[in-house]
CSV table of C-alpha atoms and ligand atoms in Angstrom, one decimal:
chain,number,residue,atom,x,y,z
A,159,MET,CA,115.3,25.5,172.0
A,160,ASN,CA,118.8,27.0,171.8
A,161,THR,CA,118.2,28.6,168.4
A,162,VAL,CA,115.0,30.2,169.8
A,163,ALA,CA,116.9,31.7,172.7
A,164,TYR,CA,119.6,32.8,170.4
A,165,ASP,CA,117.1,34.6,168.1
A,166,ILE,CA,115.5,36.4,171.0
A,167,LEU,CA,118.9,37.6,172.2
A,168,ASP,CA,119.7,38.6,168.7
A,169,GLU,CA,116.6,40.7,168.5
A,170,ILE,CA,117.2,42.4,171.9
A,171,ILE,CA,120.7,43.3,170.9
A,172,GLU,CA,119.6,44.5,167.5
A,173,ARG,CA,116.8,46.6,168.9
A,174,LYS,CA,119.3,48.1,171.4
A,175,LEU,CA,121.8,48.9,168.7
A,176,LYS,CA,119.2,50.4,166.4
A,177,SER,CA,117.8,52.6,169.1
A,178,ARG,CA,121.3,53.7,169.9
A,179,HIS,CA,121.8,54.9,166.4
A,180,ARG,CA,118.5,56.4,165.9
A,181,ILE,CA,119.3,60.0,166.9
A,182,PHE,CA,122.9,60.4,165.9
A,183,ALA,CA,124.2,59.6,162.4
A,184,ASP,CA,127.8,60.6,163.4
A,185,LYS,CA,128.3,61.9,166.8
A,186,GLU,CA,132.0,62.5,166.2
A,187,LYS,CA,131.0,65.6,164.2
A,188,LEU,CA,130.0,67.3,167.5
A,189,HIS,CA,133.2,66.4,169.2
A,190,PRO,CA,135.1,69.5,170.4
A,191,ASP,CA,138.3,68.4,168.6
A,192,TYR,CA,136.7,67.8,165.3
A,193,ILE,CA,137.6,70.4,162.7
A,194,PRO,CA,134.7,70.9,160.3
A,195,ASP,CA,135.3,71.8,156.6
A,196,TYR,CA,133.3,74.9,156.9
A,197,LEU,CA,133.5,77.4,159.8
A,198,PRO,CA,130.6,79.9,159.4
A,199,HIS,CA,131.3,83.5,160.5
A,200,ARG,CA,135.0,83.1,160.7
A,201,GLU,CA,135.7,84.0,157.0
A,202,GLU,CA,137.6,87.1,158.0
A,203,GLN,CA,139.8,85.4,160.6
A,204,ILE,CA,140.5,82.6,158.2
A,205,LYS,CA,141.5,85.1,155.6
A,206,ARG,CA,143.8,87.0,158.0
A,207,VAL,CA,145.6,83.9,159.3
A,208,ALA,CA,145.9,82.4,155.8
A,209,SER,CA,147.2,85.5,154.2
A,210,ILE,CA,149.9,85.8,156.9
A,211,LEU,CA,150.9,82.2,156.7
A,212,VAL,CA,150.8,81.7,152.9
A,213,SER,CA,154.3,83.1,152.4
A,214,ALA,CA,155.6,79.9,154.1
A,215,LEU,CA,154.8,78.0,150.9
A,216,GLU,CA,157.4,80.2,149.1
A,217,GLY,CA,159.9,79.7,151.9
A,218,VAL,CA,159.5,83.1,153.3
A,219,ARG,CA,159.0,83.4,157.1
A,220,PRO,CA,155.5,84.5,158.0
A,221,SER,CA,155.1,87.1,160.8
A,222,ASN,CA,154.4,85.7,164.2
A,223,ILE,CA,150.8,85.9,165.3
A,224,LEU,CA,149.2,86.4,168.6
A,225,ILE,CA,145.5,85.3,168.6
A,226,TYR,CA,143.2,86.1,171.5
A,227,GLY,CA,139.5,86.0,172.3
A,228,LEU,CA,137.2,84.3,174.8
A,229,THR,CA,136.8,80.6,175.0
A,230,GLY,CA,134.8,78.9,172.3
A,231,THR,CA,135.3,81.7,169.7
A,232,GLY,CA,136.9,79.4,167.2
A,233,LYS,CA,140.6,80.3,167.7
A,234,THR,CA,141.9,76.7,167.8
A,235,ALA,CA,139.6,75.5,165.1
A,236,VAL,CA,140.5,78.4,162.7
A,237,THR,CA,144.2,78.0,163.3
A,238,LEU,CA,144.2,74.3,162.7
A,239,TYR,CA,141.9,74.6,159.7
A,240,VAL,CA,144.2,77.0,158.0
A,241,LEU,CA,147.3,75.0,158.8
A,242,LYS,CA,145.8,71.7,157.6
A,243,ARG,CA,144.8,73.3,154.3
A,244,LEU,CA,148.2,74.8,153.9
A,245,GLY,CA,149.8,71.5,154.7
A,246,LYS,CA,147.9,69.9,151.8
A,247,LYS,CA,148.8,72.7,149.5
A,248,ALA,CA,152.5,72.4,150.5
A,249,ILE,CA,152.5,68.9,149.0
A,250,ASP,CA,151.1,70.2,145.7
A,251,PHE,CA,153.7,73.0,145.6
A,252,ASP,CA,156.5,70.7,146.8
A,253,ALA,CA,157.1,73.3,149.6
A,254,ARG,CA,159.0,72.5,152.8
A,255,PHE,CA,156.3,73.4,155.2
A,256,LYS,CA,155.5,71.8,158.5
A,257,TYR,CA,153.7,72.8,161.7
A,258,ALA,CA,153.7,71.8,165.4
A,259,TYR,CA,150.6,72.2,167.5
A,260,VAL,CA,151.0,72.1,171.3
A,261,ASN,CA,148.3,72.9,173.8
A,262,THR,CA,150.3,74.1,176.8
A,263,ARG,CA,147.4,73.6,179.2
A,264,LYS,CA,147.6,69.9,178.5
A,265,THR,CA,151.3,69.6,177.7
A,266,ASP,CA,152.5,71.6,180.6
A,267,THR,CA,156.2,71.1,181.1
A,268,THR,CA,159.0,72.8,179.1
A,269,TYR,CA,160.5,69.4,178.2
A,270,ARG,CA,157.2,68.1,176.8
A,271,VAL,CA,156.5,71.3,174.9
A,272,LEU,CA,159.9,71.3,173.2
A,273,ALA,CA,159.8,67.5,172.7
A,274,ASP,CA,156.4,67.9,170.9
A,275,ILE,CA,157.7,70.7,168.7
A,276,ALA,CA,160.8,68.6,167.8
A,277,ARG,CA,158.7,65.5,167.1
A,278,SER,CA,156.6,67.4,164.6
A,279,LEU,CA,159.8,67.5,162.4
A,280,GLY,CA,160.0,63.7,162.7
A,281,LEU,CA,162.6,63.6,165.4
A,282,ARG,CA,162.4,60.8,168.0
A,283,ILE,CA,162.6,62.4,171.4
A,284,PRO,CA,162.3,60.1,174.5
A,285,TYR,CA,159.6,60.9,177.0
A,286,THR,CA,162.1,61.8,179.7
A,287,GLY,CA,165.8,61.7,180.2
A,288,LEU,CA,167.3,64.4,178.1
A,289,ALA,CA,168.3,67.8,179.3
A,290,ILE,CA,166.0,70.6,178.0
A,291,ALA,CA,169.0,72.3,176.3
A,292,GLU,CA,169.7,69.0,174.5
A,293,VAL,CA,166.1,68.7,173.2
A,294,TYR,CA,166.4,72.3,172.0
A,295,ARG,CA,169.8,71.6,170.3
A,296,ARG,CA,168.4,68.6,168.5
A,297,TYR,CA,165.4,70.7,167.3
A,298,VAL,CA,167.7,73.4,165.9
A,299,GLU,CA,169.9,70.8,164.3
A,300,ALA,CA,166.9,69.1,162.7
A,301,LEU,CA,165.7,72.5,161.4
A,302,GLU,CA,169.0,73.1,159.8
A,303,ASN,CA,169.2,69.8,158.1
A,304,TRP,CA,165.6,70.2,156.8
A,305,GLY,CA,165.6,73.7,155.4
A,306,GLY,CA,161.9,74.7,155.5
A,307,VAL,CA,159.4,76.9,157.3
A,308,HIS,CA,158.2,75.5,160.6
A,309,ILE,CA,155.1,77.0,162.2
A,310,VAL,CA,154.9,76.5,165.9
A,311,VAL,CA,151.5,76.9,167.5
A,312,LEU,CA,151.4,77.3,171.3
A,313,ASP,CA,147.8,77.1,172.3
A,314,GLU,CA,146.5,78.3,175.7
A,315,ILE,CA,149.9,79.8,176.1
A,316,ASP,CA,148.8,81.7,179.2
A,317,TYR,CA,148.8,78.4,181.2
A,318,TYR,CA,152.4,77.8,180.3
A,319,VAL,CA,153.6,81.3,181.0
A,320,ARG,CA,151.8,81.5,184.3
A,321,LYS,CA,153.6,78.3,185.5
A,322,HIS,CA,157.0,78.7,183.9
A,323,GLY,CA,157.4,82.3,182.9
A,324,ASP,CA,158.2,83.5,179.4
A,325,ASP,CA,161.8,82.3,178.9
A,326,LEU,CA,160.9,79.7,176.4
A,327,LEU,CA,158.7,82.1,174.5
A,328,TYR,CA,161.5,84.6,174.4
A,329,LYS,CA,164.0,81.9,173.2
A,330,LEU,CA,161.7,80.8,170.5
A,331,THR,CA,161.1,84.3,169.2
A,332,ARG,CA,164.9,84.6,168.8
A,333,ILE,CA,165.4,81.2,167.3
A,334,ASN,CA,165.7,82.5,163.7
A,335,GLU,CA,169.0,84.3,164.7
A,336,GLU,CA,170.5,80.8,165.1
A,337,LEU,CA,169.1,79.4,161.8
A,338,GLU,CA,170.5,79.6,158.4
A,339,HIS,CA,168.5,77.1,156.4
A,340,SER,CA,165.2,77.1,158.1
A,341,LYS,CA,162.7,79.5,159.5
A,342,VAL,CA,160.4,79.4,162.5
A,343,SER,CA,157.2,81.3,162.9
A,344,LEU,CA,155.2,81.3,166.1
A,345,ILE,CA,151.5,81.4,166.7
A,346,GLY,CA,150.5,82.1,170.3
A,347,ILE,CA,146.8,81.6,171.3
A,348,THR,CA,145.1,82.6,174.5
A,349,ASN,CA,141.7,83.0,176.0
A,350,ASP,CA,143.0,85.5,178.5
A,351,ILE,CA,143.2,89.2,177.5
A,352,ASN,CA,144.9,90.1,180.8
A,353,PHE,CA,147.7,87.7,179.8
A,354,VAL,CA,148.3,89.6,176.6
A,355,GLU,CA,148.4,92.9,178.5
A,356,ASN,CA,150.8,91.6,181.1
A,357,LEU,CA,153.2,90.0,178.7
A,358,ASP,CA,156.8,91.2,178.7
A,359,PRO,CA,156.8,94.0,176.1
A,360,ARG,CA,159.7,92.4,174.2
A,361,VAL,CA,157.9,89.1,173.9
A,362,ARG,CA,154.6,90.8,173.0
A,363,SER,CA,156.1,92.9,170.3
A,364,SER,CA,157.8,89.9,168.6
A,365,LEU,CA,155.1,87.3,169.2
A,366,GLY,CA,152.4,89.9,168.3
A,367,GLU,CA,153.9,91.0,165.0
A,368,GLU,CA,150.4,90.4,163.9
A,369,GLU,CA,147.5,90.3,166.4
A,370,ILE,CA,144.1,88.9,165.7
A,371,VAL,CA,141.1,89.2,168.0
A,372,PHE,CA,138.3,86.7,167.8
A,373,PRO,CA,135.0,88.3,168.9
A,374,PRO,CA,132.3,86.2,170.6
A,375,TYR,CA,129.5,84.8,168.5
A,376,ASN,CA,126.0,86.1,168.9
A,377,ALA,CA,122.9,83.8,169.0
A,378,GLU,CA,122.3,83.9,165.2
A,379,GLN,CA,125.9,83.0,164.4
A,380,LEU,CA,125.8,80.2,166.9
A,381,TYR,CA,122.6,79.0,165.2
A,382,ASP,CA,124.4,78.8,161.8
A,383,ILE,CA,127.4,77.0,163.4
A,384,LEU,CA,125.2,74.5,165.1
A,385,MET,CA,123.0,74.0,162.1
A,386,GLU,CA,126.1,73.2,160.0
A,387,ARG,CA,127.4,70.6,162.5
A,388,ALA,CA,123.9,69.2,163.2
A,389,LYS,CA,123.3,68.4,159.6
A,390,GLN,CA,126.2,66.0,159.7
A,391,ALA,CA,125.8,64.7,163.2
A,392,PHE,CA,122.1,63.9,163.4
A,393,ASN,CA,119.8,61.6,161.5
A,394,PRO,CA,117.2,63.3,159.4
A,395,ASN,CA,114.1,64.4,161.3
A,396,THR,CA,115.6,63.9,164.7
A,397,ILE,CA,116.4,67.5,165.3
A,398,SER,CA,114.4,70.7,164.7
A,399,ASN,CA,115.3,74.3,164.0
A,400,GLU,CA,113.6,75.2,167.3
A,401,VAL,CA,116.0,72.9,169.3
A,402,ILE,CA,119.0,74.4,167.6
A,403,ARG,CA,117.8,77.9,168.1
A,404,TYR,CA,117.3,77.1,171.8
A,405,CYS,CA,120.8,75.7,172.2
A,406,ALA,CA,122.2,78.8,170.4
A,407,ALA,CA,120.2,81.1,172.7
A,408,LEU,CA,121.4,79.4,175.9
A,409,ALA,CA,125.0,79.5,174.8
A,410,ALA,CA,124.8,83.1,173.6
A,411,ARG,CA,123.7,84.1,177.1
A,412,GLU,CA,127.2,83.0,178.2
A,413,HIS,CA,129.3,85.2,176.0
A,414,GLY,CA,128.7,83.2,172.8
A,415,ASP,CA,130.8,80.1,173.4
A,416,ALA,CA,130.5,77.7,170.5
A,417,ARG,CA,131.9,74.9,172.5
A,418,ARG,CA,129.2,75.2,175.1
A,419,ALA,CA,126.6,75.4,172.3
A,420,LEU,CA,127.9,72.2,170.8
A,421,ASP,CA,128.1,70.5,174.2
A,422,LEU,CA,124.4,71.3,174.8
A,423,LEU,CA,123.4,69.9,171.5
A,424,ARG,CA,125.5,66.7,171.9
A,425,VAL,CA,124.3,66.0,175.5
A,426,ALA,CA,120.7,66.8,174.5
A,427,GLY,CA,121.0,64.2,171.8
A,428,GLU,CA,122.5,61.7,174.2
A,429,ILE,CA,119.7,62.2,176.6
A,430,ALA,CA,117.1,61.8,173.9
A,431,GLU,CA,118.8,58.5,172.9
A,432,ARG,CA,118.9,57.3,176.5
A,433,GLU,CA,115.2,58.0,176.7
A,434,MET,CA,114.6,56.1,173.5
A,435,ALA,CA,112.9,59.3,172.1
A,436,GLU,CA,112.3,59.7,168.4
A,437,LYS,CA,113.5,63.3,168.4
A,438,VAL,CA,115.6,65.7,170.4
A,439,THR,CA,113.3,68.3,172.0
A,440,VAL,CA,113.7,71.5,174.0
A,441,LYS,CA,113.1,69.5,177.1
A,442,HIS,CA,116.1,67.4,176.4
A,443,VAL,CA,118.2,70.6,175.9
A,444,LYS,CA,117.0,71.8,179.3
A,445,LYS,CA,118.0,68.6,180.9
A,446,ALA,CA,121.3,68.7,179.1
A,447,ALA,CA,121.9,72.2,180.5
A,448,MET,CA,121.2,70.9,184.0
A,449,GLU,CA,123.5,67.9,183.5
A,450,ILE,CA,126.3,70.0,182.2
A,451,GLU,CA,125.9,72.5,185.1
A,452,TYR,CA,125.8,69.6,187.5
A,453,GLY,CA,129.0,68.3,186.2
A,454,ARG,CA,130.6,71.7,186.3
A,455,ILE,CA,129.6,72.1,190.0
A,456,GLN,CA,131.0,68.6,190.9
A,457,GLN,CA,134.2,69.5,189.2
A,458,VAL,CA,134.6,73.0,190.8
A,459,VAL,CA,133.6,71.8,194.3
A,460,SER,CA,135.9,68.8,194.2
A,461,THR,CA,138.9,71.0,193.6
A,462,LEU,CA,138.2,73.5,196.4
A,463,PRO,CA,140.7,73.5,199.3
A,464,LEU,CA,139.3,72.1,202.5
A,465,HIS,CA,138.8,75.5,204.2
A,466,ALA,CA,136.9,76.9,201.2
A,467,LYS,CA,134.6,73.8,201.4
A,468,LEU,CA,134.0,74.6,205.1
A,469,VAL,CA,133.2,78.2,204.3
A,470,LEU,CA,130.8,77.1,201.6
A,471,LYS,CA,129.2,74.6,204.0
A,472,ALA,CA,128.7,77.4,206.6
A,473,ILE,CA,127.0,79.6,203.9
A,474,ILE,CA,124.7,76.8,202.8
A,475,VAL,CA,123.6,76.1,206.4
A,476,LEU,CA,122.9,79.8,207.0
A,477,VAL,CA,121.1,80.3,203.7
A,478,ARG,CA,118.9,77.3,204.5
A,479,LYS,CA,118.1,78.9,207.8
A,480,HIS,CA,117.6,82.6,206.9
A,481,GLY,CA,117.7,82.8,203.2
A,482,HIS,CA,121.0,84.5,203.2
A,483,ALA,CA,124.3,84.6,205.1
A,484,THR,CA,126.5,87.6,206.2
A,485,THR,CA,130.3,87.6,206.5
A,486,GLY,CA,130.3,87.6,210.3
A,487,GLU,CA,127.8,84.7,210.6
A,488,THR,CA,129.6,82.7,208.0
A,489,TYR,CA,132.9,83.2,209.9
A,490,ASN,CA,131.3,82.0,213.2
A,491,TYR,CA,129.9,78.8,211.6
A,492,TYR,CA,133.1,78.2,209.6
A,493,ARG,CA,135.2,78.5,212.8
A,494,GLU,CA,133.1,76.0,214.6
A,495,PHE,CA,133.2,73.5,211.7
A,496,ALA,CA,137.0,73.9,211.4
A,497,ARG,CA,137.5,73.3,215.2
A,498,SER,CA,135.1,70.4,215.2
A,499,ILE,CA,137.4,68.6,212.8
A,500,GLY,CA,140.6,69.7,214.6
A,501,LEU,CA,141.6,72.4,212.1
A,502,GLU,CA,143.1,75.8,213.1
A,503,PRO,CA,140.6,78.3,211.6
A,504,LEU,CA,141.8,80.9,209.1
A,505,THR,CA,141.5,84.6,209.9
A,506,GLN,CA,138.3,86.5,209.1
A,507,ARG,CA,140.1,88.4,206.5
A,508,ARG,CA,141.2,85.3,204.7
A,509,VAL,CA,137.7,83.8,204.9
A,510,SER,CA,136.4,87.0,203.4
A,511,GLU,CA,138.8,86.4,200.5
A,512,LEU,CA,137.5,82.8,200.2
A,513,ILE,CA,134.0,84.1,200.0
A,514,ASN,CA,135.0,86.3,197.0
A,515,GLU,CA,136.6,83.3,195.4
A,516,LEU,CA,133.5,81.2,195.8
A,517,ASP,CA,131.6,84.1,194.3
A,518,MET,CA,133.9,84.2,191.3
A,519,LEU,CA,133.5,80.5,190.8
A,520,GLY,CA,129.7,81.1,190.6
A,521,LEU,CA,128.9,79.0,193.6
A,522,VAL,CA,127.6,81.8,195.7
A,523,ASN,CA,126.5,85.4,195.1
A,524,ALA,CA,127.8,88.0,197.5
A,525,VAL,CA,126.8,91.7,197.5
A,526,VAL,CA,128.2,94.3,199.8
A,527,VAL,CA,125.4,96.1,201.8
A,528,ASN,CA,125.8,99.1,204.0
A,529,ARG,CA,124.2,98.7,207.4
A,530,GLY,CA,124.6,102.3,208.6
A,531,ARG,CA,126.4,102.5,211.9
A,532,TYR,CA,127.0,98.7,211.9
A,533,GLY,CA,129.3,99.1,209.0
A,534,LYS,CA,129.4,97.1,205.8
A,535,THR,CA,128.8,93.4,205.4
A,536,LYS,CA,128.3,91.0,202.6
A,537,MET,CA,124.9,89.6,201.9
A,538,ILE,CA,125.6,86.1,200.6
A,539,ARG,CA,123.1,84.0,198.7
A,540,VAL,CA,123.1,80.6,196.9
A,541,GLY,CA,121.1,80.1,193.7
A,542,ASP,CA,118.7,77.3,192.7
A,543,LEU,CA,121.4,74.8,192.7
A,544,ILE,CA,122.0,74.8,196.4
A,545,ASP,CA,121.1,71.1,196.8
A,546,VAL,CA,123.4,70.2,194.0
A,547,ILE,CA,126.2,72.1,195.6
A,548,ASP,CA,125.5,70.6,199.0
A,549,ASP,CA,125.5,67.1,197.5
A,550,ALA,CA,128.8,67.8,195.9
A,551,LEU,CA,130.2,69.1,199.2
A,552,GLU,CA,129.1,66.0,201.0
A,553,ARG,CA,130.8,63.9,198.4
A,554,PHE,CA,134.1,65.7,198.3
A,555,MET,CA,134.3,67.0,201.9
A,556,GLY,CA,137.0,64.5,202.9
A,557,GLU,CA,139.2,65.1,199.9
B,84,LIG,N1,132.7,79.1,163.2
B,84,LIG,C1,132.6,77.9,163.6
B,84,LIG,N2,132.0,76.9,162.9
B,84,LIG,C2,131.9,75.6,163.3
B,84,LIG,N3,132.4,75.2,164.5
B,84,LIG,C3,133.0,76.1,165.3
B,84,LIG,C4,133.2,77.5,164.9
B,84,LIG,N4,133.8,78.1,165.8
B,84,LIG,C5,134.0,77.2,166.8
B,84,LIG,N5,133.6,76.0,166.5
B,84,LIG,C6,133.6,74.8,167.3
B,84,LIG,O1,133.4,75.2,168.6
B,84,LIG,C7,134.3,74.5,169.5
B,84,LIG,C8,135.1,75.5,170.2
B,84,LIG,O2,136.0,76.2,169.3
B,84,LIG,P1,137.5,76.4,169.5
B,84,LIG,O3,138.2,76.7,168.2
B,84,LIG,O4,138.1,75.2,170.3
B,84,LIG,O5,137.5,77.7,170.5
B,84,LIG,P2,138.6,78.4,171.2
B,84,LIG,O6,139.9,77.8,170.8
B,84,LIG,O7,138.5,79.8,170.8
B,84,LIG,O8,138.3,78.2,172.6
B,84,LIG,C9,135.1,73.6,168.6
B,84,LIG,O9,134.5,72.3,168.6
B,84,LIG,C10,135.0,74.2,167.2
B,84,LIG,O10,135.1,73.2,166.2
B,85,LIG,MG1,141.2,76.7,172.0
């Protein structure tokens, strides 16, 4: 009796596990942090970065590099790819070469940034408790005791500078003046071209001794990139060229973001697996696009300030009624909503700004129309995802 029950259970579990592994051979290969051995269509950028950094293997300080380009253009992947390869070569050459990689969007205090940099030399820095100047002093001391070339990568550097200013950057660009036995080179990476243009000229000229721009990928290039990753991530015959082409085309519509293309492919595979399908189809990719968009909307709506949520709610009510909303109508509804929950309404001018912000976030679409002697107003519409946005609002209204 017992054995029979056990066998049945075994079978159920086994079937479940098998079905789970049918689509993916190695899903990790689609993970955004995975650095593949081959990065198609980035040969030129790899060459540039490598030819600048290679002098480090001979103990000569490489130029600092400022790297910029839109999200998902391979900046982080290329930089880490080159550094990892150089790190291996350094062992063969017996060269004193190390690097620190810090993403300042994730590691967002000066203390933690410096601590991570120092730790990459093997220093043990506590998670809190030291003065920043002390962490810096220990870093300089460790550099001097070591006597090598240290490459410091500050990724998504615009986040740090926007929050804390550019003092640290300035200090790091001058650090070599304090060093006798070691050398430090900086690599700053950003998705934000405005950041580069607004950087203090002194910092830009030293950080940007070399500047490398990463152009967006087109649909064909994304196809090659996805193909390369898909070969490793999926089991044979579970994915077709058509599906990959479709993911590439969708992502190319949004400025050619490789991360988005990979996400689509991964989520499509997950959906196919959930549905116990034999293969990933274009239908799965369409569902994946919806799921990703849905997630994005939840995320964006959840972080809106309360007044912006009320403005968005007013727009949705009006759009459901008349197909569109104007600034004036939106304001009236918004004011009522605000008062009904005991909030002092913002001014019309401020609400108009909030409408622009909602537009920039892609939640609404506002165009200015001229109504002759009635002056100008905004014609505000909400796309196909109005129900999704409204659901998210209901969920997050109280937060
Ligand atoms: N040429 C490429 N070949 C393979 N994968 C790539 C390529 N370019 C980018 N990727 C992948 O796309 C994702 C986004 O790239 P990433 O380097 O993080 O972009 P960025 O730093 O410019 O925002 C990562 O998972 C990365 O591995
Ligand atoms: Mg990046």
